[in-house]
């Protein structure tokens, strides 16, 4: 038994050391990654489930690392949030998207609205509003083509500054979406108090549709959002059964592997 405990701890120790090394590595390399444009933006289309039509997309960052290949955000975003670099990554991604939209317009392609992820650290960025307004001016992109996704948990922090920024940006024409709705602390009050244009229903809700209680919960969430007049989109739709259930409840928009995976900008453009 003693041996077992010992090996467990040494295993744990190794894990901890590895994760600390990984953190250091990410922090050391992110600046180069930004400078050398190793970060790429992919877009996952959003669809209207009734018609199959693409109605927009969400920009998701990918790190094309010279040695380690494509790295997915869940690995490094938490590290970048801790060190603050996530703010630079957000701005990098936003800039790429504004540039992309500008190119589409120049080529005569009708652009679709794109959602951008906003890290919770933007609650503390004095120039949050200014950065987005500058980008919209510089690339001549009407703000109504941009939706800003703020996670439920960031909104739950009840930051006056963040709510002020949201108000100012909405006045300019930007929209706001509550990301990962239902994944964290209860957000019912925010639905009633904060001017949200859209709610993204977390894919957690779609997991147990075989269970009648789960179905009741999601059905009523959809009814409630509809009655509040808040637009909604379901994320992580992977099966026809999920699609059919959502349609029956009255949720018509979705994003998920059933339709499209995130793809490079050139591929997204081909779909337009
Ligand atoms: P998120 O904002 O909830 O983004 C949706 C994630 O779900 C994406 O993972 C997407 O690839 C994945 N997904 C989409 N459809 C399905 C599906 O049908 N099934 C499953 N299992 N997954 C699906 P991704 O790209 O790995 O991003 C993970 C998270 O990283 C994002 O979650 C977001 O919180 C964060 N993130 C990504 N890009 C950025 C960024 O540019 N800035 C910030 N601040 N965060 C980002
Ligand atoms: Ca998102
Ligand atoms: Ca989400
Ligand atoms: Ca999520």
PDB file of C-alpha atoms and ligand atoms in Angstrom, residues 41 44 58-62 72-74 76-77 81 86-87 89-91 93-94 116-120 122 149 151 179-180 200 202-203 235-239 242 255-262, ligand 1:
ATOM      1  CA  UNK A  41      -8.597  32.212 -37.037  1.00  0.00           C
ATOM      2  CA  UNK A  44     -17.571  27.664 -37.387  1.00  0.00           C
ATOM      3  CA  UNK A  58     -18.083  32.165 -34.714  1.00  0.00           C
ATOM      4  CA  UNK A  59     -14.375  32.987 -34.842  1.00  0.00           C
ATOM      5  CA  UNK A  60     -12.218  30.515 -32.927  1.00  0.00           C
ATOM      6  CA  UNK A  61      -8.484  30.798 -32.458  1.00  0.00           C
ATOM      7  CA  UNK A  62      -6.052  28.054 -33.517  1.00  0.00           C
ATOM      8  CA  UNK A  72      -6.593  23.808 -29.421  1.00  0.00           C
ATOM      9  CA  UNK A  73      -7.718  26.677 -27.195  1.00  0.00           C
ATOM     10  CA  UNK A  74      -8.659  24.607 -24.160  1.00  0.00           C
ATOM     11  CA  UNK A  76      -3.628  27.357 -23.617  1.00  0.00           C
ATOM     12  CA  UNK A  77      -6.503  29.800 -23.053  1.00  0.00           C
ATOM     13  CA  UNK A  81      -6.026  34.183 -19.001  1.00  0.00           C
ATOM     14  CA  UNK A  86      -5.464  36.506 -23.690  1.00  0.00           C
ATOM     15  CA  UNK A  87      -6.297  40.176 -24.219  1.00  0.00           C
ATOM     16  CA  UNK A  89      -4.933  37.143 -28.481  1.00  0.00           C
ATOM     17  CA  UNK A  90      -8.523  38.417 -28.509  1.00  0.00           C
ATOM     18  CA  UNK A  91      -7.482  41.605 -30.257  1.00  0.00           C
ATOM     19  CA  UNK A  93      -8.427  37.422 -33.572  1.00  0.00           C
ATOM     20  CA  UNK A  94     -10.800  40.391 -33.798  1.00  0.00           C
ATOM     21  CA  UNK A 116     -16.111  37.167 -31.512  1.00  0.00           C
ATOM     22  CA  UNK A 117     -15.164  35.722 -28.155  1.00  0.00           C
ATOM     23  CA  UNK A 118     -14.431  38.260 -25.461  1.00  0.00           C
ATOM     24  CA  UNK A 119     -12.238  37.073 -22.608  1.00  0.00           C
ATOM     25  CA  UNK A 120     -13.383  37.852 -19.083  1.00  0.00           C
ATOM     26  CA  UNK A 122     -11.883  42.561 -20.877  1.00  0.00           C
ATOM     27  CA  UNK A 149     -19.789  36.637 -26.985  1.00  0.00           C
ATOM     28  CA  UNK A 151     -19.467  33.984 -21.099  1.00  0.00           C
ATOM     29  CA  UNK A 179     -22.024  32.360 -24.168  1.00  0.00           C
ATOM     30  CA  UNK A 180     -22.281  28.978 -22.425  1.00  0.00           C
ATOM     31  CA  UNK A 200     -26.076  30.595 -26.610  1.00  0.00           C
ATOM     32  CA  UNK A 202     -24.576  25.415 -23.701  1.00  0.00           C
ATOM     33  CA  UNK A 203     -24.142  21.975 -25.178  1.00  0.00           C
ATOM     34  CA  UNK A 235     -24.320  25.029 -29.451  1.00  0.00           C
ATOM     35  CA  UNK A 236     -22.768  21.627 -29.829  1.00  0.00           C
ATOM     36  CA  UNK A 237     -25.571  20.069 -31.855  1.00  0.00           C
ATOM     37  CA  UNK A 238     -24.224  16.709 -32.990  1.00  0.00           C
ATOM     38  CA  UNK A 239     -27.227  14.535 -33.789  1.00  0.00           C
ATOM     39  CA  UNK A 242     -31.011  16.886 -30.870  1.00  0.00           C
ATOM     40  CA  UNK A 255     -23.888  25.586 -34.260  1.00  0.00           C
ATOM     41  CA  UNK A 256     -22.372  22.127 -34.108  1.00  0.00           C
ATOM     42  CA  UNK A 257     -20.540  19.253 -35.709  1.00  0.00           C
ATOM     43  CA  UNK A 258     -23.796  17.984 -37.244  1.00  0.00           C
ATOM     44  CA  UNK A 259     -23.496  20.889 -39.681  1.00  0.00           C
ATOM     45  CA  UNK A 260     -19.942  22.204 -39.800  1.00  0.00           C
ATOM     46  CA  UNK A 261     -16.733  22.045 -37.819  1.00  0.00           C
ATOM     47  CA  UNK A 262     -14.642  25.193 -37.431  1.00  0.00           C
TER      48      UNK A 262
HETATM   49  P1  LIG B   1     -16.774  28.243 -26.963  1.00  0.00           P
HETATM   50  O1  LIG B   1     -16.785  29.719 -27.130  1.00  0.00           O
HETATM   51  O2  LIG B   1     -17.923  27.611 -26.233  1.00  0.00           O
HETATM   52  O3  LIG B   1     -16.652  27.664 -28.439  1.00  0.00           O
HETATM   53  C1  LIG B   1     -17.285  26.516 -28.906  1.00  0.00           C
HETATM   54  C2  LIG B   1     -16.361  25.326 -28.829  1.00  0.00           C
HETATM   55  O4  LIG B   1     -17.143  24.140 -29.044  1.00  0.00           O
HETATM   56  C3  LIG B   1     -15.277  25.317 -29.911  1.00  0.00           C
HETATM   57  O5  LIG B   1     -14.141  24.663 -29.364  1.00  0.00           O
HETATM   58  C4  LIG B   1     -15.909  24.445 -30.984  1.00  0.00           C
HETATM   59  O6  LIG B   1     -14.977  23.839 -31.830  1.00  0.00           O
HETATM   60  C5  LIG B   1     -16.614  23.409 -30.136  1.00  0.00           C
HETATM   61  N1  LIG B   1     -17.724  22.764 -30.814  1.00  0.00           N
HETATM   62  C6  LIG B   1     -18.502  23.270 -31.790  1.00  0.00           C
HETATM   63  N2  LIG B   1     -19.443  22.415 -32.168  1.00  0.00           N
HETATM   64  C7  LIG B   1     -19.289  21.312 -31.397  1.00  0.00           C
HETATM   65  C8  LIG B   1     -19.980  20.046 -31.324  1.00  0.00           C
HETATM   66  O7  LIG B   1     -20.944  19.767 -32.025  1.00  0.00           O
HETATM   67  N3  LIG B   1     -19.524  19.163 -30.405  1.00  0.00           N
HETATM   68  C9  LIG B   1     -18.462  19.429 -29.587  1.00  0.00           C
HETATM   69  N4  LIG B   1     -18.086  18.475 -28.722  1.00  0.00           N
HETATM   70  N5  LIG B   1     -17.799  20.593 -29.637  1.00  0.00           N
HETATM   71  C10 LIG B   1     -18.203  21.530 -30.527  1.00  0.00           C
HETATM   72  P2  LIG B   1     -12.699  25.333 -29.455  1.00  0.00           P
HETATM   73  O8  LIG B   1     -12.507  26.005 -30.762  1.00  0.00           O
HETATM   74  O9  LIG B   1     -11.733  24.279 -29.055  1.00  0.00           O
HETATM   75  O10 LIG B   1     -12.745  26.471 -28.362  1.00  0.00           O
HETATM   76  C11 LIG B   1     -12.852  26.175 -27.006  1.00  0.00           C
HETATM   77  C12 LIG B   1     -13.070  27.436 -26.201  1.00  0.00           C
HETATM   78  O11 LIG B   1     -11.922  28.284 -26.254  1.00  0.00           O
HETATM   79  C13 LIG B   1     -14.204  28.300 -26.706  1.00  0.00           C
HETATM   80  O12 LIG B   1     -15.410  27.780 -26.251  1.00  0.00           O
HETATM   81  C14 LIG B   1     -13.843  29.642 -26.112  1.00  0.00           C
HETATM   82  O13 LIG B   1     -14.245  29.712 -24.756  1.00  0.00           O
HETATM   83  C15 LIG B   1     -12.341  29.628 -26.146  1.00  0.00           C
HETATM   84  N6  LIG B   1     -11.860  30.403 -27.307  1.00  0.00           N
HETATM   85  C16 LIG B   1     -11.690  30.003 -28.588  1.00  0.00           C
HETATM   86  N7  LIG B   1     -11.217  31.024 -29.350  1.00  0.00           N
HETATM   87  C17 LIG B   1     -11.108  32.104 -28.540  1.00  0.00           C
HETATM   88  C18 LIG B   1     -10.680  33.477 -28.726  1.00  0.00           C
HETATM   89  O14 LIG B   1     -10.324  33.930 -29.821  1.00  0.00           O
HETATM   90  N8  LIG B   1     -10.709  34.289 -27.612  1.00  0.00           N
HETATM   91  C19 LIG B   1     -11.128  33.833 -26.393  1.00  0.00           C
HETATM   92  N9  LIG B   1     -11.148  34.679 -25.384  1.00  0.00           N
HETATM   93  N10 LIG B   1     -11.527  32.572 -26.194  1.00  0.00           N
HETATM   94  C20 LIG B   1     -11.530  31.712 -27.248  1.00  0.00           C
END
